[in-house]
mmCIF file of C-alpha atoms in Angstrom:
data_model
loop_
_atom_site.group_PDB
_atom_site.id
_atom_site.type_symbol
_atom_site.label_atom_id
_atom_site.label_comp_id
_atom_site.label_asym_id
_atom_site.label_seq_id
_atom_site.Cartn_x
_atom_site.Cartn_y
_atom_site.Cartn_z
ATOM 1 C CA UNK A 1415 -15.946 -11.480 -11.757
ATOM 2 C CA UNK A 1416 -13.895 -10.696 -8.641
ATOM 3 C CA UNK A 1417 -11.240 -13.226 -7.559
ATOM 4 C CA UNK A 1418 -9.690 -12.829 -4.081
ATOM 5 C CA UNK A 1419 -6.397 -14.630 -3.401
ATOM 6 C CA UNK A 1420 -4.996 -14.794 0.131
ATOM 7 C CA UNK A 1421 -1.797 -16.053 1.694
ATOM 8 C CA UNK A 1422 1.047 -15.287 4.076
ATOM 9 C CA UNK A 1423 4.225 -13.474 2.998
ATOM 10 C CA UNK A 1424 6.378 -16.011 1.179
ATOM 11 C CA UNK A 1425 3.416 -18.323 0.630
ATOM 12 C CA UNK A 1426 3.564 -17.965 -3.124
ATOM 13 C CA UNK A 1427 0.674 -15.478 -3.136
ATOM 14 C CA UNK A 1428 2.609 -12.844 -5.074
ATOM 15 C CA UNK A 1429 4.191 -15.399 -7.382
ATOM 16 C CA UNK A 1430 0.796 -16.986 -7.980
ATOM 17 C CA UNK A 1431 -0.803 -13.805 -9.261
ATOM 18 C CA UNK A 1432 2.195 -13.006 -11.473
ATOM 19 C CA UNK A 1433 2.284 -16.537 -12.801
ATOM 20 C CA UNK A 1434 -1.433 -16.393 -13.521
ATOM 21 C CA UNK A 1435 -0.970 -13.155 -15.474
ATOM 22 C CA UNK A 1436 1.954 -14.692 -17.357
ATOM 23 C CA UNK A 1437 -0.053 -17.811 -18.188
ATOM 24 C CA UNK A 1438 -2.893 -15.694 -19.587
ATOM 25 C CA UNK A 1439 -0.407 -13.644 -21.603
ATOM 26 C CA UNK A 1440 1.094 -16.778 -23.150
ATOM 27 C CA UNK A 1441 -2.390 -17.981 -24.048
ATOM 28 C CA UNK A 1442 -2.976 -14.741 -25.933
ATOM 29 C CA UNK A 1443 -5.547 -13.318 -23.531
ATOM 30 C CA UNK A 1444 -5.573 -9.614 -23.124
ATOM 31 C CA UNK A 1445 -5.257 -6.810 -22.552
ATOM 32 C CA UNK A 1446 -3.741 -7.537 -19.124
ATOM 33 C CA UNK A 1447 -3.099 -4.900 -16.459
ATOM 34 C CA UNK A 1448 -1.134 -5.523 -13.247
ATOM 35 C CA UNK A 1449 -1.603 -2.788 -10.620
ATOM 36 C CA UNK A 1450 0.843 -2.548 -7.700
ATOM 37 C CA UNK A 1451 1.735 0.155 -5.132
ATOM 38 C CA UNK A 1452 3.997 2.877 -6.534
ATOM 39 C CA UNK A 1453 7.025 1.682 -4.549
ATOM 40 C CA UNK A 1454 6.780 -1.823 -6.051
ATOM 41 C CA UNK A 1455 6.305 -0.863 -9.703
ATOM 42 C CA UNK A 1456 9.971 -1.099 -10.738
ATOM 43 C CA UNK A 1457 10.517 -4.366 -8.855
ATOM 44 C CA UNK A 1458 7.376 -5.849 -10.425
ATOM 45 C CA UNK A 1459 8.391 -4.778 -13.928
ATOM 46 C CA UNK A 1460 11.726 -6.544 -13.455
ATOM 47 C CA UNK A 1461 9.951 -9.653 -12.178
ATOM 48 C CA UNK A 1462 7.641 -9.713 -15.218
ATOM 49 C CA UNK A 1463 10.653 -9.239 -17.508
ATOM 50 C CA UNK A 1464 12.394 -12.233 -15.935
ATOM 51 C CA UNK A 1465 9.202 -14.265 -16.092
ATOM 52 C CA UNK A 1466 8.157 -13.457 -19.648
ATOM 53 C CA UNK A 1467 11.386 -12.504 -21.394
ATOM 54 C CA UNK A 1468 12.098 -9.352 -23.377
ATOM 55 C CA UNK A 1469 9.875 -10.305 -26.298
ATOM 56 C CA UNK A 1470 6.661 -10.945 -24.340
ATOM 57 C CA UNK A 1471 7.071 -8.764 -21.220
ATOM 58 C CA UNK A 1472 5.022 -6.017 -22.868
ATOM 59 C CA UNK A 1473 1.948 -8.252 -22.937
ATOM 60 C CA UNK A 1474 1.445 -7.481 -19.224
ATOM 61 C CA UNK A 1475 1.170 -3.776 -18.489
ATOM 62 C CA UNK A 1476 2.463 -2.935 -15.004
ATOM 63 C CA UNK A 1477 1.156 0.259 -13.441
ATOM 64 C CA UNK A 1478 0.140 1.898 -10.171
ATOM 65 C CA UNK A 1479 -2.910 3.983 -9.340
ATOM 66 C CA UNK A 1480 -0.977 7.202 -9.904
ATOM 67 C CA UNK A 1481 0.488 6.012 -13.206
ATOM 68 C CA UNK A 1482 -2.944 4.771 -14.285
ATOM 69 C CA UNK A 1483 -4.080 8.387 -14.519
ATOM 70 C CA UNK A 1484 -1.450 9.013 -17.191
ATOM 71 C CA UNK A 1485 -2.539 5.859 -19.041
ATOM 72 C CA UNK A 1486 -6.189 6.947 -19.160
ATOM 73 C CA UNK A 1487 -5.682 10.692 -19.641
ATOM 74 C CA UNK A 1488 -3.455 10.108 -22.678
ATOM 75 C CA UNK A 1489 -6.464 8.549 -24.396
ATOM 76 C CA UNK A 1490 -9.320 10.612 -22.965
ATOM 77 C CA UNK A 1491 -7.614 13.971 -22.399
ATOM 78 C CA UNK A 1492 -6.773 15.605 -19.099
ATOM 79 C CA UNK A 1493 -2.984 15.950 -19.127
ATOM 80 C CA UNK A 1494 -2.895 19.568 -20.274
ATOM 81 C CA UNK A 1495 -2.200 22.070 -17.533
ATOM 82 C CA UNK A 1496 0.474 23.179 -15.089
ATOM 83 C CA UNK A 1497 1.177 20.595 -12.399
ATOM 84 C CA UNK A 1498 1.223 21.861 -8.838
ATOM 85 C CA UNK A 1499 4.185 20.870 -6.659
ATOM 86 C CA UNK A 1500 4.609 21.041 -2.878
ATOM 87 C CA UNK A 1501 6.065 24.531 -2.964
ATOM 88 C CA UNK A 1502 3.259 25.871 -5.142
ATOM 89 C CA UNK A 1503 0.692 24.157 -2.942
ATOM 90 C CA UNK A 1504 2.104 25.987 0.098
ATOM 91 C CA UNK A 1505 1.948 29.350 -1.672
ATOM 92 C CA UNK A 1506 -1.650 28.812 -2.766
ATOM 93 C CA UNK A 1507 -2.656 27.751 0.744
ATOM 94 C CA UNK A 1508 -1.154 31.004 2.087
ATOM 95 C CA UNK A 1509 -3.144 32.957 -0.498
ATOM 96 C CA UNK A 1510 -6.312 31.047 0.411
ATOM 97 C CA UNK A 1511 -5.859 31.930 4.081
ATOM 98 C CA UNK A 1512 -5.316 35.569 3.156
ATOM 99 C CA UNK A 1513 -8.509 35.630 1.061
ATOM 100 C CA UNK A 1514 -10.779 34.287 3.804
ATOM 101 C CA UNK A 1515 -8.998 35.801 6.806
ATOM 102 C CA UNK A 1516 -11.805 38.273 7.550
ATOM 103 C CA UNK A 1517 -14.316 35.379 7.705
ATOM 104 C CA UNK A 1518 -12.302 33.436 10.290
ATOM 105 C CA UNK A 1519 -12.718 33.647 14.030
ATOM 106 C CA UNK A 1520 -10.884 30.660 15.518
ATOM 107 C CA UNK A 1521 -8.080 30.777 12.944
ATOM 108 C CA UNK A 1522 -7.995 34.557 12.470
ATOM 109 C CA UNK A 1523 -4.921 35.250 14.605
ATOM 110 C CA UNK A 1524 -2.990 32.262 13.206
ATOM 111 C CA UNK A 1525 -3.925 32.860 9.556
ATOM 112 C CA UNK A 1526 -0.535 34.427 8.760
ATOM 113 C CA UNK A 1527 1.523 31.742 10.522
ATOM 114 C CA UNK A 1528 3.370 29.070 8.561
ATOM 115 C CA UNK A 1529 2.233 26.488 11.135
ATOM 116 C CA UNK A 1530 -1.398 26.931 10.077
ATOM 117 C CA UNK A 1531 -0.410 26.632 6.408
ATOM 118 C CA UNK A 1532 1.320 23.319 7.137
ATOM 119 C CA UNK A 1533 -1.625 22.122 9.241
ATOM 120 C CA UNK A 1534 -4.091 22.896 6.447
ATOM 121 C CA UNK A 1535 -1.873 21.194 3.839
ATOM 122 C CA UNK A 1536 -1.806 18.060 5.984
ATOM 123 C CA UNK A 1537 -5.589 18.171 6.404
ATOM 124 C CA UNK A 1538 -5.975 18.772 2.664
ATOM 125 C CA UNK A 1539 -3.966 15.649 1.820
ATOM 126 C CA UNK A 1540 -5.911 13.516 4.296
ATOM 127 C CA UNK A 1541 -9.299 14.727 3.072
ATOM 128 C CA UNK A 1542 -8.319 14.168 -0.567
ATOM 129 C CA UNK A 1543 -7.254 10.572 0.123
ATOM 130 C CA UNK A 1544 -10.477 9.931 2.025
ATOM 131 C CA UNK A 1545 -12.590 11.452 -0.733
ATOM 132 C CA UNK A 1546 -14.001 14.174 1.519
ATOM 133 C CA UNK A 1547 -14.931 17.446 -0.208
ATOM 134 C CA UNK A 1548 -15.146 20.836 1.595
ATOM 135 C CA UNK A 1549 -18.906 20.851 0.979
ATOM 136 C CA UNK A 1550 -19.193 17.614 2.987
ATOM 137 C CA UNK A 1551 -17.329 19.243 5.874
ATOM 138 C CA UNK A 1552 -19.778 22.147 5.768
ATOM 139 C CA UNK A 1553 -22.750 19.752 5.800
ATOM 140 C CA UNK A 1554 -21.242 17.876 8.740
ATOM 141 C CA UNK A 1555 -20.670 21.109 10.663
ATOM 142 C CA UNK A 1556 -24.344 22.027 10.269
ATOM 143 C CA UNK A 1557 -25.343 18.835 12.111
ATOM 144 C CA UNK A 1558 -23.228 19.705 15.174
ATOM 145 C CA UNK A 1559 -24.144 21.815 18.157
ATOM 146 C CA UNK A 1560 -22.703 25.303 18.486
ATOM 147 C CA UNK A 1561 -19.153 25.142 19.769
ATOM 148 C CA UNK A 1562 -15.497 25.199 18.872
ATOM 149 C CA UNK A 1563 -15.618 21.894 16.958
ATOM 150 C CA UNK A 1564 -18.428 23.104 14.693
ATOM 151 C CA UNK A 1565 -16.645 26.412 14.067
ATOM 152 C CA UNK A 1566 -13.319 24.688 13.406
ATOM 153 C CA UNK A 1567 -14.862 22.362 10.795
ATOM 154 C CA UNK A 1568 -16.692 25.270 9.108
ATOM 155 C CA UNK A 1569 -13.543 27.376 8.897
ATOM 156 C CA UNK A 1570 -11.498 24.440 7.640
ATOM 157 C CA UNK A 1571 -14.068 23.885 4.892
ATOM 158 C CA UNK A 1572 -13.969 27.602 4.023
ATOM 159 C CA UNK A 1573 -10.160 27.567 3.717
ATOM 160 C CA UNK A 1574 -10.107 24.411 1.597
ATOM 161 C CA UNK A 1575 -12.834 25.773 -0.701
ATOM 162 C CA UNK A 1576 -10.753 28.894 -1.274
ATOM 163 C CA UNK A 1577 -7.689 26.755 -1.960
ATOM 164 C CA UNK A 1578 -9.568 24.580 -4.490
ATOM 165 C CA UNK A 1579 -10.814 27.692 -6.283
ATOM 166 C CA UNK A 1580 -7.255 28.998 -6.661
ATOM 167 C CA UNK A 1581 -6.028 25.637 -7.942
ATOM 168 C CA UNK A 1582 -8.816 25.221 -10.472
ATOM 169 C CA UNK A 1583 -8.117 28.662 -11.901
ATOM 170 C CA UNK A 1584 -4.576 27.850 -13.016
ATOM 171 C CA UNK A 1585 -3.238 24.445 -11.977
ATOM 172 C CA UNK A 1586 -3.690 20.679 -11.851
ATOM 173 C CA UNK A 1587 -3.140 19.333 -8.332
ATOM 174 C CA UNK A 1588 -1.726 15.760 -8.279
ATOM 175 C CA UNK A 1589 -3.806 15.180 -5.129
ATOM 176 C CA UNK A 1590 -6.887 15.428 -7.364
ATOM 177 C CA UNK A 1591 -5.619 13.002 -10.019
ATOM 178 C CA UNK A 1592 -7.552 9.980 -8.770
ATOM 179 C CA UNK A 1593 -10.730 12.022 -8.392
ATOM 180 C CA UNK A 1594 -10.289 13.261 -11.956
ATOM 181 C CA UNK A 1595 -9.605 9.680 -13.060
ATOM 182 C CA UNK A 1596 -12.873 8.573 -11.447
ATOM 183 C CA UNK A 1597 -14.779 11.205 -13.433
ATOM 184 C CA UNK A 1598 -13.020 10.112 -16.645
ATOM 185 C CA UNK A 1599 -13.991 6.475 -16.032
ATOM 186 C CA UNK A 1600 -17.609 7.547 -15.527
ATOM 187 C CA UNK A 1601 -17.605 8.890 -19.077
ATOM 188 C CA UNK A 1602 -15.284 6.382 -20.775
ATOM 189 C CA UNK A 1603 -15.364 2.585 -20.400
ATOM 190 C CA UNK A 1604 -11.588 2.530 -20.787
ATOM 191 C CA UNK A 1605 -11.027 -0.901 -19.218
ATOM 192 C CA UNK A 1606 -13.725 -2.829 -21.099
ATOM 193 C CA UNK A 1607 -12.349 -6.258 -21.963
ATOM 194 C CA UNK A 1608 -9.362 -5.982 -19.624
ATOM 195 C CA UNK A 1609 -8.246 -8.622 -17.155
ATOM 196 C CA UNK A 1610 -6.899 -6.738 -14.138
ATOM 197 C CA UNK A 1611 -4.628 -7.944 -11.328
ATOM 198 C CA UNK A 1612 -3.948 -6.035 -8.084
ATOM 199 C CA UNK A 1613 -0.999 -7.219 -6.040
ATOM 200 C CA UNK A 1614 0.928 -6.245 -2.861
ATOM 201 C CA UNK A 1615 -1.755 -3.939 -1.420
ATOM 202 C CA UNK A 1616 -2.513 -4.037 2.306
ATOM 203 C CA UNK A 1617 -5.503 -1.743 1.828
ATOM 204 C CA UNK A 1618 -6.944 1.007 -0.333
ATOM 205 C CA UNK A 1619 -7.804 4.661 0.187
ATOM 206 C CA UNK A 1620 -11.296 5.954 -0.509
ATOM 207 C CA UNK A 1621 -10.045 7.446 -3.784
ATOM 208 C CA UNK A 1622 -8.679 4.034 -4.781
ATOM 209 C CA UNK A 1623 -11.900 2.272 -3.766
ATOM 210 C CA UNK A 1624 -13.766 4.668 -6.070
ATOM 211 C CA UNK A 1625 -11.462 3.619 -8.931
ATOM 212 C CA UNK A 1626 -11.902 -0.052 -8.022
ATOM 213 C CA UNK A 1627 -15.653 0.342 -8.370
ATOM 214 C CA UNK A 1628 -15.194 1.321 -12.022
ATOM 215 C CA UNK A 1629 -12.625 -1.425 -12.609
ATOM 216 C CA UNK A 1630 -15.137 -4.007 -11.361
ATOM 217 C CA UNK A 1631 -17.804 -2.540 -13.618
ATOM 218 C CA UNK A 1632 -15.653 -2.482 -16.739
ATOM 219 C CA UNK A 1633 -13.104 -5.313 -16.557
ATOM 220 C CA UNK A 1634 -14.032 -8.882 -17.408
ATOM 221 C CA UNK A 1635 -12.022 -10.385 -14.525
ATOM 222 C CA UNK A 1636 -10.384 -8.722 -11.506
ATOM 223 C CA UNK A 1637 -7.859 -10.626 -9.346
ATOM 224 C CA UNK A 1638 -6.773 -9.137 -5.992
ATOM 225 C CA UNK A 1639 -4.177 -10.664 -3.670
ATOM 226 C CA UNK A 1640 -4.319 -10.024 0.087
ATOM 227 C CA UNK A 1641 -1.828 -10.913 2.811
ATOM 228 C CA UNK A 1642 -3.562 -12.899 5.587
ATOM 229 C CA UNK A 1643 -3.016 -16.065 7.626
ATOM 230 C CA UNK A 1644 -6.494 -17.425 6.827
ATOM 231 C CA UNK A 1645 -7.073 -18.340 10.480
ATOM 232 C CA UNK A 1646 -9.677 -15.720 11.366
ATOM 233 C CA UNK A 1647 -11.391 -15.803 8.009
ATOM 234 C CA UNK A 1648 -14.843 -14.248 8.232
ATOM 235 C CA UNK A 1649 -14.533 -13.399 11.948
ATOM 236 C CA UNK A 1650 -14.437 -10.052 13.719
ATOM 237 C CA UNK A 1651 -10.862 -9.882 15.022
ATOM 238 C CA UNK A 1652 -10.252 -6.222 15.800
ATOM 239 C CA UNK A 1653 -6.945 -6.927 17.553
ATOM 240 C CA UNK A 1654 -5.671 -9.448 15.019
ATOM 241 C CA UNK A 1655 -2.496 -8.647 13.087
ATOM 242 C CA UNK A 1656 -4.453 -9.044 9.860
ATOM 243 C CA UNK A 1657 -7.619 -7.230 10.993
ATOM 244 C CA UNK A 1658 -7.120 -4.306 8.551
ATOM 245 C CA UNK A 1659 -6.705 -6.789 5.683
ATOM 246 C CA UNK A 1660 -9.903 -8.633 6.611
ATOM 247 C CA UNK A 1661 -11.676 -5.279 6.733
ATOM 248 C CA UNK A 1662 -10.397 -4.573 3.213
ATOM 249 C CA UNK A 1663 -11.624 -7.990 2.110
ATOM 250 C CA UNK A 1664 -15.116 -7.305 3.486
ATOM 251 C CA UNK A 1665 -15.251 -3.931 1.747
ATOM 252 C CA UNK A 1666 -14.196 -5.495 -1.562
ATOM 253 C CA UNK A 1667 -16.911 -8.128 -1.269
ATOM 254 C CA UNK A 1668 -19.485 -5.463 -0.400
ATOM 255 C CA UNK A 1669 -18.330 -3.369 -3.357
ATOM 256 C CA UNK A 1670 -18.689 -6.344 -5.692
ATOM 257 C CA UNK A 1671 -22.197 -6.983 -4.338
ATOM 258 C CA UNK A 1672 -23.217 -3.356 -4.877
ATOM 259 C CA UNK A 1673 -22.043 -3.534 -8.490
ATOM 260 C CA UNK A 1674 -23.604 -6.932 -9.145
ATOM 261 C CA UNK A 1675 -20.195 -8.482 -9.843
ATOM 262 C CA UNK A 1676 -20.000 -12.272 -9.193
ATOM 263 C CA UNK A 1677 -17.517 -13.329 -6.511
ATOM 264 C CA UNK A 1678 -15.328 -16.353 -7.241
ATOM 265 C CA UNK A 1679 -14.541 -18.842 -4.438
ATOM 266 C CA UNK A 1680 -11.770 -17.568 -2.182
ATOM 267 C CA UNK A 1681 -8.361 -18.999 -3.076
ATOM 268 C CA UNK A 1682 -5.961 -19.345 -0.138
ATOM 269 C CA UNK A 1683 -2.321 -20.056 -0.964
ATOM 270 C CA UNK A 1684 -0.793 -22.608 1.401
ATOM 271 C CA UNK A 1685 2.490 -23.311 -0.353
ATOM 272 C CA UNK A 1686 5.581 -21.606 1.037
ATOM 273 C CA UNK A 1687 8.478 -21.955 -1.429
ATOM 274 C CA UNK A 1688 10.324 -19.209 0.443
ATOM 275 C CA UNK A 1689 10.924 -21.446 3.468
ATOM 276 C CA UNK A 1690 13.523 -24.201 3.503
ATOM 277 C CA UNK A 1691 11.926 -26.220 6.298
ATOM 278 C CA UNK A 1692 8.730 -26.898 8.198
ATOM 279 C CA UNK A 1693 10.090 -25.042 11.221
ATOM 280 C CA UNK A 1694 10.306 -21.701 9.412
ATOM 281 C CA UNK A 1695 6.873 -22.219 7.904
ATOM 282 C CA UNK A 1696 5.503 -22.993 11.380
ATOM 283 C CA UNK A 1697 7.184 -19.886 12.800
ATOM 284 C CA UNK A 1698 5.731 -17.663 10.053
ATOM 285 C CA UNK A 1699 2.240 -19.004 10.677
ATOM 286 C CA UNK A 1700 2.293 -18.724 14.483
ATOM 287 C CA UNK A 1701 4.691 -15.924 15.465
ATOM 288 C CA UNK A 1702 2.031 -13.193 15.490
ATOM 289 C CA UNK A 1703 -0.850 -15.205 16.934
ATOM 290 C CA UNK A 1704 -2.247 -14.323 20.310
ATOM 291 C CA UNK A 1705 -2.326 -18.023 21.241
ATOM 292 C CA UNK A 1706 0.785 -20.006 22.210
ATOM 293 C CA UNK A 1707 2.106 -22.783 19.980
ATOM 294 C CA UNK A 1708 5.003 -25.168 20.542
ATOM 295 C CA UNK A 1709 7.249 -27.022 18.104
ATOM 296 C CA UNK A 1710 7.721 -30.412 19.735
ATOM 297 C CA UNK A 1711 10.966 -31.486 18.059
ATOM 298 C CA UNK A 1712 14.395 -29.856 18.071
ATOM 299 C CA UNK A 1713 14.359 -27.527 15.034
ATOM 300 C CA UNK A 1714 16.942 -28.075 12.323
ATOM 301 C CA UNK A 1715 16.664 -24.702 10.591
ATOM 302 C CA UNK A 1716 16.259 -22.271 13.509
ATOM 303 C CA UNK A 1717 18.795 -21.440 16.239
ATOM 304 C CA UNK A 1718 18.167 -19.248 19.268
ATOM 305 C CA UNK A 1719 21.113 -17.601 21.030
ATOM 306 C CA UNK A 1720 20.727 -15.586 24.221
ATOM 307 C CA UNK A 1721 23.480 -12.959 23.966
ATOM 308 C CA UNK A 1722 24.442 -10.699 26.853
ATOM 309 C CA UNK A 1723 24.855 -7.633 24.639
ATOM 310 C CA UNK A 1724 25.221 -6.459 21.033
ATOM 311 C CA UNK A 1725 28.938 -7.283 20.979
ATOM 312 C CA UNK A 1726 28.377 -10.906 21.979
ATOM 313 C CA UNK A 1727 25.447 -11.167 19.559
ATOM 314 C CA UNK A 1728 27.540 -9.846 16.661
ATOM 315 C CA UNK A 1729 30.392 -12.172 17.590
ATOM 316 C CA UNK A 1730 28.041 -15.176 17.533
ATOM 317 C CA UNK A 1731 26.765 -14.209 14.068
ATOM 318 C CA UNK A 1732 30.279 -13.732 12.671
ATOM 319 C CA UNK A 1733 31.599 -16.979 14.174
ATOM 320 C CA UNK A 1734 28.587 -18.938 12.878
ATOM 321 C CA UNK A 1735 29.064 -17.647 9.333
ATOM 322 C CA UNK A 1736 32.800 -18.389 9.503
ATOM 323 C CA UNK A 1737 32.171 -21.941 10.745
ATOM 324 C CA UNK A 1738 29.610 -22.708 8.036
ATOM 325 C CA UNK A 1739 31.952 -21.428 5.338
ATOM 326 C CA UNK A 1740 34.984 -23.348 6.649
ATOM 327 C CA UNK A 1741 33.293 -26.624 7.620
ATOM 328 C CA UNK A 1742 30.112 -27.016 5.565
ATOM 329 C CA UNK A 1743 30.988 -25.631 2.139
ATOM 330 C CA UNK A 1744 28.896 -22.431 2.190
ATOM 331 C CA UNK A 1745 29.969 -19.253 0.359
ATOM 332 C CA UNK A 1746 29.947 -15.837 2.010
ATOM 333 C CA UNK A 1747 27.488 -14.670 -0.630
ATOM 334 C CA UNK A 1748 24.989 -17.248 0.701
ATOM 335 C CA UNK A 1749 24.391 -15.204 3.878
ATOM 336 C CA UNK A 1750 22.263 -12.210 4.740
ATOM 337 C CA UNK A 1751 22.291 -10.636 8.206
ATOM 338 C CA UNK A 1752 18.914 -9.055 8.992
ATOM 339 C CA UNK A 1753 18.110 -6.914 12.025
ATOM 340 C CA UNK A 1754 15.132 -4.856 13.130
ATOM 341 C CA UNK A 1755 17.305 -1.721 13.177
ATOM 342 C CA UNK A 1756 20.706 -1.828 11.480
ATOM 343 C CA UNK A 1757 21.631 1.564 12.975
ATOM 344 C CA UNK A 1758 21.854 -0.086 16.394
ATOM 345 C CA UNK A 1759 24.651 -2.359 15.166
ATOM 346 C CA UNK A 1760 26.711 0.254 13.322
ATOM 347 C CA UNK A 1761 30.334 0.177 14.435
ATOM 348 C CA UNK A 1762 29.781 -3.190 16.150
ATOM 349 C CA UNK A 1763 28.602 -5.774 13.638
ATOM 350 C CA UNK A 1764 30.672 -4.434 10.730
ATOM 351 C CA UNK A 1765 33.813 -4.375 12.880
ATOM 352 C CA UNK A 1766 33.140 -7.912 14.165
ATOM 353 C CA UNK A 1767 32.584 -9.249 10.636
ATOM 354 C CA UNK A 1768 35.828 -7.645 9.436
ATOM 355 C CA UNK A 1769 37.685 -9.227 12.335
#
């Protein structure tokens, strides 16, 4: 069954999915797998350690899509081979261009330039993430009328085919890991009996959607948290701040339907333990709406100050912190100064705070 959980940042959405995993772990359910983006894996592991304690933290396995390949390949095979790095990928792309140079017309003159190598490496990465093979590019080119676009797509496909042939002869390309993982999951029901949680994702690549299809097939329960405001639920809002997230939600529901996986009722998190007052909660819920909203009373937790310049703004911040420490019993460690771009304030805010 697929469970979708939605909420705003700070609404308890992230804590809810971690707490749910922890509750299942304490009840002895398992195995449990928590999948997060690569950049959040360390932070999430620390959070699970604090939540569960050293003894039980291992009951929830934290991973990312890239680390999942290692988890599966260790059991099914697929780790053996030389890993290709960025430098090696550039060399092989140069060799691929050299091999097919005589078959190129549009790219013939540029085939020895480093700019074309970099361009093809960028295209390679994009196509891999989108799950587009060179053969698909060739098929697409055949449907187009004669012209530069058709020729460009055909030559791009030819170059990428040559590159893939060189890689397969001697190396394992990390860009292919998720595609290889998909093939492994076709042959091995590795996640049978698992309960799987996906947290902190704004969306998924086509490679990741292909993996999700197998997770839905194999796992008993799949929980996915999404960051939305819940206002435009089920509506076409192409210009909405959360439009990409709603698109991801629709694709997940469609994927579940294609696989015959039941869909649990949507759970929207309304609690906001992050916010100290109703004013901040109201601001978080309305700041990015296209409509206008007004807070009728004088807010107790938000202050607006119209400074003439960065120096006056920094002075106001420093004086406010100083006043709260001296008169209201705060500690300096209670404060965090947050700005859109800290570089703008370098040499101004730090000097003002020291003064």
